[in-house]
XYZ file of C-alpha atoms in Angstrom:
775
model
C 0.374 -0.239 0.023
C 1.110 3.284 -0.357
C 2.300 5.398 2.618
C 2.848 9.076 2.175
C 5.156 11.437 3.833
C 3.162 13.107 7.471
C 2.166 9.634 8.464
C 3.115 7.794 11.301
C 4.109 4.499 10.576
C 5.621 1.257 11.698
C 9.612 1.005 10.696
C 9.058 -1.985 7.631
C 12.837 -2.894 9.467
C 11.483 -4.181 12.458
C 9.796 -7.393 11.351
C 12.839 -9.249 10.133
C 14.927 -7.867 12.992
C 12.464 -8.892 15.679
C 11.981 -12.493 13.984
C 16.109 -12.745 14.224
C 16.783 -12.542 10.999
C 18.416 -9.376 10.793
C 22.248 -9.841 9.013
C 24.677 -8.076 11.510
C 28.721 -8.579 10.499
C 29.147 -11.516 12.595
C 25.736 -13.167 10.921
C 28.472 -13.745 7.895
C 29.542 -17.569 7.333
C 29.137 -17.919 10.927
C 31.228 -20.292 12.333
C 33.612 -20.210 9.346
C 37.168 -18.924 9.409
C 40.213 -18.156 11.240
C 39.456 -16.080 15.065
C 41.635 -12.974 16.334
C 42.784 -11.804 19.404
C 45.132 -8.758 20.189
C 48.045 -8.281 22.436
C 47.274 -4.544 23.950
C 49.851 -2.597 26.109
C 49.689 -2.713 29.819
C 50.688 0.948 30.144
C 49.576 4.114 28.603
C 52.690 5.046 28.255
C 55.460 3.175 27.527
C 58.692 2.070 25.353
C 58.186 -1.425 23.940
C 61.784 -2.692 24.492
C 61.316 -6.124 23.139
C 58.997 -8.487 22.153
C 59.139 -12.820 21.896
C 56.597 -14.393 19.520
C 58.146 -17.572 19.174
C 56.080 -19.253 21.941
C 53.056 -18.194 20.387
C 53.711 -19.517 16.809
C 54.254 -22.620 18.313
C 51.376 -23.175 19.459
C 49.232 -25.934 17.187
C 46.150 -24.303 15.634
C 48.278 -20.458 15.209
C 48.314 -19.442 11.858
C 49.639 -16.176 12.283
C 51.780 -13.668 15.067
C 52.529 -10.588 14.263
C 53.756 -7.140 15.022
C 53.718 -3.776 13.936
C 57.220 -5.000 12.515
C 55.195 -7.480 10.105
C 53.030 -4.591 8.870
C 56.079 -2.341 7.903
C 57.824 -5.255 6.008
C 54.269 -5.295 3.981
C 54.609 -1.269 3.591
C 51.378 -0.923 4.933
C 50.039 2.563 5.761
C 48.814 3.730 9.197
C 45.471 5.591 10.360
C 45.281 9.143 8.425
C 43.643 12.347 9.903
C 41.397 13.269 7.299
C 41.512 17.656 8.286
C 44.491 20.039 8.655
C 43.015 22.674 10.498
C 44.377 26.004 9.816
C 46.656 27.390 12.877
C 45.731 30.616 14.044
C 48.684 33.089 13.014
C 49.099 31.415 9.244
C 49.650 27.731 8.403
C 48.467 24.299 9.041
C 48.792 22.409 11.873
C 51.302 18.763 11.640
C 49.679 15.859 11.724
C 51.038 12.625 12.962
C 49.532 9.276 11.902
C 49.145 6.298 14.218
C 50.242 2.852 13.179
C 48.071 -0.036 13.251
C 50.304 -1.245 16.202
C 53.040 -0.118 18.553
C 56.163 0.595 16.439
C 58.207 1.548 19.323
C 56.368 3.931 22.232
C 52.580 3.242 22.996
C 50.644 6.139 23.476
C 47.782 4.598 25.664
C 46.760 1.756 27.439
C 45.222 -0.761 25.013
C 47.372 0.114 22.381
C 47.599 -2.835 19.738
C 50.669 -4.668 20.577
C 50.677 -7.897 18.866
C 47.818 -10.197 17.104
C 47.386 -13.507 16.794
C 45.235 -15.501 14.060
C 44.590 -19.315 15.014
C 41.940 -22.072 14.272
C 39.288 -21.363 17.530
C 39.313 -18.114 19.495
C 40.769 -20.082 22.794
C 43.484 -20.916 20.790
C 44.023 -17.279 20.258
C 43.774 -15.909 23.060
C 46.157 -18.566 24.824
C 48.391 -17.622 22.491
C 48.172 -13.453 23.209
C 48.906 -14.742 26.851
C 52.365 -16.683 25.691
C 53.943 -13.506 24.156
C 56.424 -11.696 26.434
C 56.392 -8.173 25.478
C 58.994 -5.874 27.408
C 58.390 -2.570 28.285
C 59.856 0.766 29.892
C 57.138 2.322 31.334
C 57.000 6.675 30.769
C 55.045 9.300 32.853
C 51.224 9.746 31.420
C 48.825 12.693 31.572
C 45.149 12.198 31.035
C 43.994 15.866 32.049
C 44.068 18.676 29.423
C 45.122 21.213 31.062
C 47.977 19.225 33.259
C 49.136 18.314 29.471
C 49.332 21.562 28.630
C 51.653 22.326 31.335
C 55.690 23.340 31.054
C 57.577 19.766 32.291
C 53.910 17.765 31.251
C 54.977 14.022 30.158
C 55.278 14.922 26.418
C 53.151 12.641 23.252
C 55.140 13.634 20.396
C 58.161 16.041 19.691
C 56.841 17.977 17.119
C 53.523 19.052 19.586
C 55.505 21.330 22.425
C 53.226 21.128 25.788
C 51.159 18.253 24.390
C 49.398 21.336 22.012
C 48.458 19.796 18.177
C 46.776 23.227 17.041
C 45.485 26.081 17.789
C 42.420 27.078 15.768
C 40.178 30.525 15.476
C 36.217 31.596 14.286
C 34.737 34.447 15.068
C 35.204 38.703 14.947
C 38.491 38.571 17.340
C 39.836 42.501 16.620
C 36.136 43.245 16.686
C 34.978 41.331 19.773
C 38.452 42.320 22.291
C 37.363 46.085 20.812
C 33.707 44.936 22.341
C 34.866 43.574 25.234
C 37.195 46.519 26.088
C 34.274 49.041 25.585
C 31.940 47.203 27.827
C 34.410 46.957 30.809
C 35.451 50.879 30.183
C 31.446 51.067 30.321
C 31.659 49.213 33.676
C 29.538 46.691 32.098
C 29.445 43.887 34.003
C 32.273 40.465 32.667
C 30.647 36.660 33.625
C 33.257 33.913 33.435
C 32.618 30.286 33.490
C 34.945 27.383 33.074
C 32.954 23.835 31.836
C 33.643 20.221 31.739
C 32.274 18.798 28.565
C 32.750 15.096 29.910
C 34.264 12.179 27.856
C 32.000 9.331 27.303
C 32.551 5.836 25.673
C 30.819 5.201 23.164
C 28.554 2.205 24.069
C 26.727 0.617 20.909
C 24.837 -2.261 21.357
C 27.078 -4.060 18.682
C 30.645 -3.432 18.977
C 32.546 -3.959 16.273
C 32.783 -6.950 14.716
C 34.701 -7.958 11.409
C 34.798 -10.516 8.558
C 37.380 -10.198 5.957
C 38.153 -13.297 3.355
C 39.759 -13.049 -0.063
C 37.187 -11.869 -3.035
C 36.700 -14.441 -5.695
C 38.887 -12.500 -7.979
C 42.337 -13.138 -7.443
C 44.298 -9.790 -5.381
C 40.536 -8.583 -3.914
C 39.176 -9.103 -0.647
C 35.793 -8.824 0.803
C 35.154 -7.336 4.228
C 32.218 -7.044 6.373
C 31.602 -4.823 9.231
C 29.197 -2.002 10.552
C 30.269 1.033 8.637
C 28.241 4.776 8.416
C 29.137 4.819 4.880
C 31.042 1.460 3.411
C 32.460 3.436 0.417
C 34.776 5.722 2.840
C 35.847 2.678 4.809
C 36.932 0.604 1.827
C 38.901 3.801 0.378
C 41.109 3.981 3.550
C 41.832 -0.120 3.931
C 42.393 0.092 0.113
C 44.675 2.964 0.538
C 46.451 1.573 3.293
C 46.978 -1.891 1.459
C 48.581 -0.201 -1.371
C 45.338 -2.005 -3.281
C 43.095 -0.650 -5.895
C 39.601 0.783 -4.424
C 38.096 -1.580 -6.702
C 39.651 -4.518 -5.199
C 38.584 -3.833 -1.955
C 34.668 -4.538 -1.543
C 33.180 -3.380 2.122
C 29.572 -4.370 3.000
C 27.454 -3.561 5.640
C 24.032 -5.594 6.643
C 22.424 -4.700 9.839
C 23.838 -2.207 12.357
C 23.215 -2.494 15.875
C 24.461 1.255 16.333
C 26.874 3.980 15.772
C 26.804 7.291 16.879
C 29.860 8.752 14.990
C 32.589 6.135 15.502
C 31.592 3.597 13.083
C 32.671 6.535 10.493
C 35.856 6.143 11.236
C 38.863 3.422 10.386
C 40.447 2.135 13.453
C 43.673 -0.129 13.573
C 42.094 -3.202 14.208
C 40.639 -3.147 10.451
C 43.872 -2.682 9.365
C 45.193 -5.967 11.251
C 42.867 -7.985 9.941
C 42.379 -7.054 6.479
C 46.470 -7.597 6.066
C 45.905 -11.044 7.961
C 43.211 -12.339 5.801
C 45.559 -11.386 2.327
C 48.610 -12.743 4.196
C 46.804 -15.620 4.748
C 44.399 -16.107 2.115
C 41.776 -17.067 4.044
C 38.790 -15.734 5.711
C 39.970 -14.005 9.513
C 36.685 -12.790 11.997
C 37.162 -10.930 14.811
C 34.116 -10.384 18.119
C 34.956 -7.768 19.644
C 34.475 -7.958 23.405
C 32.645 -4.887 25.545
C 35.617 -4.239 27.578
C 37.678 -4.753 24.771
C 35.933 -1.762 23.381
C 36.320 0.900 26.225
C 39.971 0.677 25.568
C 40.116 0.513 21.751
C 36.866 2.190 20.945
C 37.305 6.160 19.965
C 35.408 8.280 22.824
C 33.591 11.266 22.353
C 33.335 14.602 24.321
C 36.290 15.268 26.741
C 36.373 19.566 26.256
C 36.997 22.365 29.167
C 35.877 25.151 27.604
C 35.761 28.781 29.055
C 34.189 31.950 28.133
C 33.903 35.489 28.973
C 31.105 37.702 28.292
C 30.225 41.106 28.682
C 26.847 41.836 29.958
C 24.589 44.776 30.480
C 22.196 45.886 33.352
C 19.765 43.081 31.334
C 21.670 40.191 31.290
C 22.212 40.612 27.206
C 25.435 39.721 25.859
C 27.444 42.081 24.423
C 30.637 40.430 23.937
C 31.684 36.825 23.993
C 35.001 35.011 23.890
C 35.255 31.562 24.325
C 38.463 29.503 24.623
C 37.574 25.297 24.494
C 40.212 22.787 25.522
C 39.742 19.586 23.057
C 41.344 16.234 24.012
C 42.289 14.731 21.411
C 43.597 11.909 22.954
C 46.872 9.555 22.170
C 46.240 10.095 18.379
C 44.079 11.372 15.832
C 41.893 10.103 14.203
C 40.640 10.713 11.192
C 38.270 13.602 11.613
C 39.030 14.363 14.975
C 40.668 18.134 14.481
C 37.245 18.805 12.776
C 35.049 18.333 15.394
C 35.979 20.890 17.754
C 36.909 23.422 15.260
C 34.868 23.238 12.407
C 31.635 21.629 13.450
C 31.759 23.137 16.986
C 32.146 26.382 15.642
C 28.784 25.972 13.778
C 26.911 27.246 16.622
C 28.971 29.388 19.345
C 26.414 31.380 19.569
C 23.542 29.357 19.302
C 19.759 30.789 19.380
C 21.387 34.459 20.536
C 21.893 37.169 19.156
C 25.407 37.856 19.829
C 27.297 39.172 16.768
C 30.764 39.806 18.614
C 31.892 37.166 19.653
C 35.062 34.834 19.136
C 36.449 31.247 19.548
C 39.833 29.708 20.012
C 40.095 25.953 19.849
C 43.158 24.306 21.181
C 43.516 20.734 20.523
C 45.557 18.688 23.188
C 47.117 15.202 23.022
C 47.043 13.176 26.206
C 47.796 9.391 26.954
C 44.323 8.238 26.283
C 42.317 7.154 23.556
C 41.265 9.024 20.632
C 38.520 11.032 20.577
C 35.964 11.575 17.260
C 32.499 12.125 16.644
C 29.771 11.236 18.868
C 26.342 12.381 18.455
C 25.999 15.666 17.913
C 30.035 16.076 17.745
C 31.043 19.425 18.274
C 27.380 21.025 18.154
C 26.301 19.706 22.112
C 29.474 21.124 23.442
C 28.623 24.439 22.119
C 25.211 24.337 23.125
C 25.995 23.186 26.690
C 28.817 26.273 27.475
C 26.248 28.480 26.107
C 23.267 27.026 28.239
C 25.634 26.998 31.319
C 26.214 30.672 30.571
C 22.630 31.373 30.563
C 22.128 29.937 34.125
C 25.205 31.860 35.278
C 24.269 34.981 34.284
C 21.347 34.851 35.518
C 22.520 33.464 39.004
C 25.340 36.661 39.083
C 22.664 39.099 38.357
C 19.434 37.949 39.911
C 17.615 37.811 36.282
C 15.436 34.655 35.696
C 17.017 32.186 34.182
C 13.849 32.604 31.364
C 14.475 36.198 31.305
C 18.108 36.156 30.672
C 17.578 33.385 27.521
C 14.223 36.156 26.160
C 16.838 39.214 26.413
C 19.276 37.108 24.411
C 17.113 35.516 21.992
C 17.090 35.424 18.182
C 13.680 37.273 16.952
C 11.501 36.054 14.368
C 12.141 39.397 12.484
C 15.482 38.927 12.207
C 15.970 35.607 10.439
C 17.510 35.195 7.681
C 20.117 35.790 10.816
C 23.692 35.320 9.825
C 25.688 34.051 12.657
C 29.044 35.429 13.453
C 30.170 32.015 11.974
C 28.158 28.725 11.289
C 25.932 30.630 8.186
C 23.101 31.885 8.086
C 19.607 30.625 10.047
C 17.356 30.268 7.107
C 13.948 30.103 9.051
C 12.593 29.809 12.584
C 10.278 31.177 15.635
C 12.432 30.779 18.646
C 11.021 32.864 20.682
C 7.830 31.502 19.968
C 8.659 28.253 20.652
C 9.925 28.952 23.925
C 6.903 30.372 24.996
C 4.987 27.257 24.028
C 7.492 25.241 26.027
C 7.245 27.254 29.002
C 3.027 26.724 28.790
C 3.820 23.004 27.355
C 5.782 22.319 31.030
C 3.431 24.293 32.890
C 6.684 26.703 34.509
C 4.083 28.742 35.820
C 2.724 25.912 38.242
C 6.397 25.037 39.106
C 6.287 26.653 42.831
C 3.514 24.343 43.830
C 5.274 20.891 42.569
C 8.683 22.210 44.585
C 6.497 22.567 48.014
C 4.888 19.354 47.678
C 8.233 17.835 46.967
C 9.852 19.764 49.422
C 6.888 18.301 52.241
C 7.918 14.475 51.043
C 11.783 15.691 51.991
C 12.566 15.698 48.017
C 14.530 19.092 46.844
C 12.653 19.647 43.411
C 14.712 21.445 40.190
C 13.393 22.360 36.984
C 16.025 23.078 34.239
C 16.092 24.934 31.339
C 18.045 23.833 28.134
C 17.841 25.957 24.301
C 19.320 24.220 21.502
C 20.099 25.026 17.873
C 22.406 22.980 15.814
C 23.536 23.544 11.914
C 23.365 20.195 10.259
C 21.901 18.272 7.147
C 24.104 19.877 4.659
C 26.535 18.880 1.897
C 26.517 16.633 -0.929
C 26.936 13.066 -1.705
C 26.040 10.346 -4.428
C 22.281 10.288 -3.687
C 20.476 7.125 -4.856
C 20.609 5.222 -8.102
C 17.163 3.805 -8.580
C 16.088 0.620 -10.408
C 12.723 -0.742 -12.155
C 12.246 -4.139 -12.627
C 10.349 -5.870 -15.205
C 7.252 -6.800 -12.512
C 7.204 -3.026 -11.102
C 9.157 -3.414 -8.385
C 11.763 -0.985 -7.424
C 15.111 -1.375 -5.874
C 16.575 2.042 -4.301
C 20.323 2.057 -4.104
C 20.926 4.598 -1.121
C 24.122 6.444 -0.508
C 24.436 6.533 3.029
C 24.000 3.747 5.794
C 21.503 2.910 8.567
C 22.347 2.171 11.836
C 18.819 1.518 13.445
C 17.514 5.054 12.686
C 15.101 3.431 9.938
C 16.181 4.662 6.654
C 14.279 1.987 4.695
C 11.032 3.265 6.226
C 12.217 7.158 5.460
C 13.076 6.592 1.751
C 10.242 4.559 1.495
C 7.876 6.697 2.579
C 9.377 9.302 0.344
C 9.626 7.855 -2.734
C 6.034 5.890 -2.201
C 4.502 9.517 -1.717
C 6.107 11.255 -4.274
C 5.381 8.587 -7.035
C 2.286 7.496 -5.769
C 3.720 4.022 -5.898
C 3.156 1.054 -3.614
C 5.909 0.906 -0.748
C 5.748 -2.686 -0.917
C 7.088 -2.567 -4.415
C 9.735 -0.499 -3.310
C 13.247 -2.255 -1.470
C 15.859 0.136 -0.272
C 19.282 -1.137 -0.499
C 22.451 -0.052 1.170
C 25.983 -1.385 2.501
C 28.045 -2.699 -0.701
C 30.824 -0.203 -1.729
C 30.993 -1.994 -5.162
C 27.355 -1.112 -5.646
C 26.202 2.285 -3.405
C 26.687 5.472 -4.044
C 28.995 7.695 -1.935
C 28.172 8.880 1.337
C 27.834 9.088 4.932
C 25.331 8.826 6.996
C 26.184 11.466 10.365
C 24.913 15.111 11.056
C 21.843 14.141 10.908
C 22.155 14.482 7.027
C 20.382 11.644 5.864
C 16.756 12.947 5.375
C 18.187 16.163 4.122
C 20.183 14.685 1.562
C 19.416 11.112 0.749
C 15.772 12.347 1.118
C 15.834 15.260 -0.954
C 17.833 13.020 -3.458
C 15.040 10.871 -3.558
C 12.596 13.331 -3.843
C 14.532 14.940 -6.595
C 14.931 11.532 -8.429
C 11.176 10.941 -8.301
C 10.097 14.221 -9.994
C 12.780 13.246 -12.784
C 11.548 9.755 -13.203
C 8.050 11.446 -13.477
C 9.157 13.755 -16.324
C 10.804 10.939 -18.112
C 7.384 8.759 -17.476
C 5.269 11.308 -19.198
C 6.097 11.072 -22.932
C 5.422 7.189 -22.638
C 2.482 7.841 -20.724
C 1.352 10.527 -23.290
C 1.875 7.830 -26.015
C -0.637 5.418 -24.293
C -3.704 7.884 -23.851
C -3.517 9.367 -27.218
C -2.606 12.713 -26.217
C -0.026 15.383 -26.026
C 1.681 15.551 -22.744
C 0.521 19.110 -21.621
C -2.584 17.457 -21.764
C -1.742 14.927 -18.606
C -1.785 15.825 -14.658
C 0.140 13.511 -12.489
C -1.578 12.936 -9.701
C -1.413 10.131 -6.826
C 0.610 7.609 -8.989
C -2.287 8.278 -11.960
C -1.330 9.756 -15.067
C -4.640 11.228 -16.134
C -5.693 12.953 -19.394
C -7.497 15.975 -18.682
C -10.881 16.493 -19.479
C -11.327 12.457 -20.219
C -11.621 9.508 -17.481
C -8.247 7.743 -19.328
C -5.591 6.939 -16.784
C -2.414 5.147 -16.681
C -0.963 4.371 -13.340
C 2.980 4.660 -13.098
C 2.965 0.855 -11.799
C 1.054 -0.039 -15.033
C 3.638 2.192 -17.051
C 6.664 0.685 -15.526
C 5.582 -3.004 -15.851
C 4.843 -2.058 -20.162
C 8.076 -0.280 -20.553
C 10.054 -2.820 -19.658
C 12.315 -5.291 -22.065
C 13.373 -8.497 -21.125
C 17.642 -8.278 -20.539
C 17.588 -4.272 -20.644
C 18.055 -1.520 -18.200
C 14.429 -0.057 -17.699
C 14.244 3.158 -19.235
C 12.581 5.101 -16.439
C 16.262 4.173 -14.024
C 17.654 7.546 -13.167
C 20.764 8.495 -10.560
C 20.417 11.280 -8.890
C 23.506 13.005 -6.870
C 22.141 15.731 -3.942
C 23.453 18.842 -2.535
C 22.028 21.724 -0.636
C 21.515 25.166 -0.801
C 22.745 25.257 2.709
C 22.347 23.502 6.446
C 19.364 23.037 8.329
C 19.185 24.553 11.873
C 17.100 22.284 13.848
C 16.674 24.083 17.620
C 14.417 23.439 20.357
C 13.724 23.819 24.062
C 14.295 21.353 26.838
C 12.674 21.688 30.134
C 13.010 19.161 32.767
C 12.012 18.638 36.355
C 13.572 16.147 38.687
C 13.449 15.343 42.403
C 16.977 14.991 44.819
C 16.657 12.407 47.771
C 18.192 14.544 50.664
C 19.462 11.396 52.453
C 20.819 9.406 48.911
C 21.449 12.369 46.729
C 20.030 10.275 43.945
C 18.352 12.280 40.894
C 14.522 11.189 39.998
C 13.195 12.455 36.591
C 9.814 14.003 37.121
C 8.804 15.398 33.902
C 10.485 16.206 30.691
C 8.887 18.269 28.244
C 10.378 18.803 24.455
C 9.505 21.442 22.212
C 11.342 21.219 18.796
C 11.376 22.736 15.248
C 12.295 19.981 12.653
C 10.826 21.482 9.571
C 8.511 19.077 7.505
C 7.928 15.269 9.544
C 8.531 12.754 7.584
C 7.055 10.042 10.261
C 6.421 11.486 13.744
C 6.658 7.956 15.138
C 10.324 7.301 13.862
C 11.131 10.610 14.730
C 9.974 10.860 18.065
C 12.050 7.257 18.617
C 14.913 9.999 17.440
C 14.555 12.037 20.492
C 14.119 9.517 23.150
C 17.487 8.006 22.097
C 18.829 10.901 21.643
C 17.718 12.388 25.182
C 18.442 9.004 27.018
C 22.246 9.796 25.677
C 22.512 13.316 26.581
C 21.161 12.383 30.416
C 23.372 9.560 30.537
C 26.094 11.784 29.722
C 24.948 14.513 32.197
C 24.274 12.210 35.392
C 25.714 8.910 35.215
C 28.581 8.483 32.340
C 31.800 8.762 33.991
C 34.896 7.948 32.571
C 37.899 7.869 35.075
C 41.610 7.489 34.772
C 44.218 7.203 37.395
C 47.488 9.046 37.743
C 48.929 6.440 35.390
C 46.900 6.458 32.714
C 44.473 3.724 33.317
C 41.151 3.879 32.870
C 39.129 2.222 35.846
C 35.654 2.613 34.174
C 36.944 -0.421 31.957
C 33.237 -2.619 31.848
C 29.307 -1.716 32.190
C 30.551 -3.054 35.970
C 31.885 0.108 36.275
C 30.285 2.118 33.990
C 26.840 3.126 34.002
C 24.620 3.437 31.365
C 21.302 5.249 31.600
C 18.641 2.457 32.027
C 14.475 2.452 31.187
C 13.809 3.438 34.719
C 16.024 6.371 34.450
C 12.732 8.451 32.499
C 9.777 8.804 32.834
C 7.323 9.319 29.606
C 8.879 12.205 27.188
C 6.364 14.858 26.392
C 7.358 15.612 22.859
C 5.865 18.817 20.796
C 6.831 20.459 17.400
C 6.270 24.434 16.404
C 7.767 23.514 12.830
C 8.531 26.133 10.238
C 9.905 24.659 6.956
C 13.741 24.986 5.920
C 14.442 26.826 2.497
C 17.924 24.809 2.055
C 16.944 21.354 0.996
C 14.231 19.967 -1.461
C 11.939 18.915 1.479
C 11.733 21.550 3.878
C 13.218 19.065 6.703
C 15.492 19.704 9.365
C 18.040 17.041 10.851
C 16.669 15.641 14.012
C 18.858 12.677 15.079
C 21.593 15.041 16.999
C 18.701 16.897 18.473
C 17.898 15.159 21.963
C 21.588 14.158 22.594
C 22.555 18.357 22.401
C 19.519 19.508 24.293
C 19.346 17.239 27.195
C 22.722 17.692 29.155
C 22.301 21.317 29.904
C 18.670 20.619 30.917
C 19.231 18.026 33.543
C 22.378 20.280 35.054
C 20.313 23.704 35.295
C 17.558 21.256 36.907
C 20.030 19.931 39.587
C 21.730 23.493 39.958
C 17.976 24.698 40.957
C 17.008 21.972 42.745
C 20.469 22.206 44.999
C 20.423 26.248 44.867
C 23.666 26.525 43.031
C 25.289 28.184 40.336
C 27.108 24.945 38.888
C 27.967 21.292 38.622
C 30.061 19.490 36.329
C 29.086 16.723 34.418
C 28.633 13.755 35.991
C 26.260 14.881 38.303
C 26.423 11.364 40.232
C 25.288 11.237 43.814
C 28.906 11.457 44.833
C 29.378 14.917 43.454
C 25.848 16.166 44.593
C 26.658 15.372 47.799
C 30.083 17.278 47.814
C 27.846 20.014 46.904
C 25.360 19.515 49.060
C 27.975 19.831 51.816
C 29.981 22.746 49.895
C 26.502 24.936 50.451
C 26.080 24.041 53.996
C 29.427 24.723 54.576
C 29.399 28.263 52.712
C 32.305 27.423 51.033
C 32.018 28.813 47.341
C 31.695 26.060 45.061
C 34.794 26.479 41.964
C 33.547 26.777 38.410
C 35.313 23.755 36.704
C 35.766 21.796 39.925
């Protein structure tokens, strides 16, 4: 049946997943192939002095024991950073690369030292234990500020004081002049220093991989979870000095990604090389604890903001310095996240034209950091919303009034931001008012009093957000018509659980008036899929728009054939709901029938169409999260009492799947704000190394979410939609922290606001000890 844009329809993918016939990476040839185990460095920073592999090589069933020396002998390339930010003062940063295994120095605990390939997993694991590796430990550093100090342990000679780059955006001179003028006029200066804490990206599926020789000599077939197969195929081919077409990467179902499966990991180079070297299938199933050590991490910024404000709380000038932890090596887009990506929403929802941003990238003895849901924009939004609450606390104005006086007004849109482009659409003040009414903020005082009677501290928190996302270009869609009338759509981007198949099917069904059951969406084959990457909340804006444009082109292609069938001129035809209608008659032909009529066995269908797509600009979704929570005075436990969200997402394709995206994003944002705590000791050892030590949000942490929209159409893409996949994760953290500070009657507490952190905050307040803004 046809189902259209705007309908709440269940995901078409779900039935096969629910009955267990999904096809994930580890479902490829189950039980077949050799098995991989990795020996990982036990120190965060050390010289590898000597390694003895002979005992491992003598174990029955072991096919290969290798180190970086073996990769170097085969001229295997490193993992390369893909973006060189220009430096303040001119020039571009020097990039360091990451060998797949330790060459001489390991720089974080978990670096790969050696790999074993064996008949059975137990054999590979046993062989790893028989490898004798000798290290000379060196001092390590994990804290951003500590790493920058004179005398701190140095990770790379080319980065003095571990500073990899200093990058800037905005209006430095104008902002400095505005700040000086504000000080001269006696305006108040507000300064804050906040932590955006590091998170481990815990997707349901880890990073399993299978690699095998291809059917043609000299080729490789690889199966792994990605967010776009072509990019990973290109990188692996380059590392192995192979032609791109000789490396076929395939991705089936993916159990979550959130950014980190876009990028090349060292294990992928090792496994691909081993399969080629041995000429056999090689498989790796990553354990969860192994992922804590070896996966890319997210966030980990320490940011300072300095704002000059007038008596109303309006910001006159804003200077921001963000210290971004790059970790021990530079992942593919690690340098892009805090710079170009993070700067896109420097001033978020607020009318600030004198603003500047300086980003300092710092190397530490921790796993590398790259994109995690929102990728730089959550960090910028969190800083700005904490600043709004600090302004309110320092001036005595309400948090609502401070936001109102600074907010971009509808009459100012299109609004050119200091950096990040032009906001094309929106009514932020009206949406804010709607959120306040929906959450019944006026009745909060009564609810707070009721909580107090029950021995609970109740707080309300506000979290505005603005994202720039959904822009760019990729190769879009290839649409193939089958002889029986079915459609196969090859999509450029890769679904990781978001419901791409449902969304794209809805759009194509709506635009062509086509039976949805006749549409099949295929993704995840680097030898067939158009080039593209899922990320930055851009699937519907780019891939969906490509589908929309393609449908219009297909109708144009079909029109002459319809006119011939209906014996009329093309100008005499209308196309409505899948039917070509001859004007002033009752004659018509369905496009589905026309497709079958035009089929010629053995030949490409005449209506086939390939459609790349490039947006006219970014989308700017925004919204307001309002949360109420209670804190138990005795246990310091936090319970969320209510959660209201109002968003502007432009045209909504499927309200049901949209809400699912918001739910998931909120859960991740709340997890970062309250629970998820990456802790290293002084030697650089990860103390939260498994789900026994690292808390993730559960269903019982949340009430029902009250989600509303107040949408305005985006002018920058064919559908008028705005990206939604990252919005929940961007808006949630600041709303949670705002509510906790309100409940405790303090100015600030850093994430994660665990019961222990809340206990210390309550104790400090009781002792009348001012809290350090950054502790």
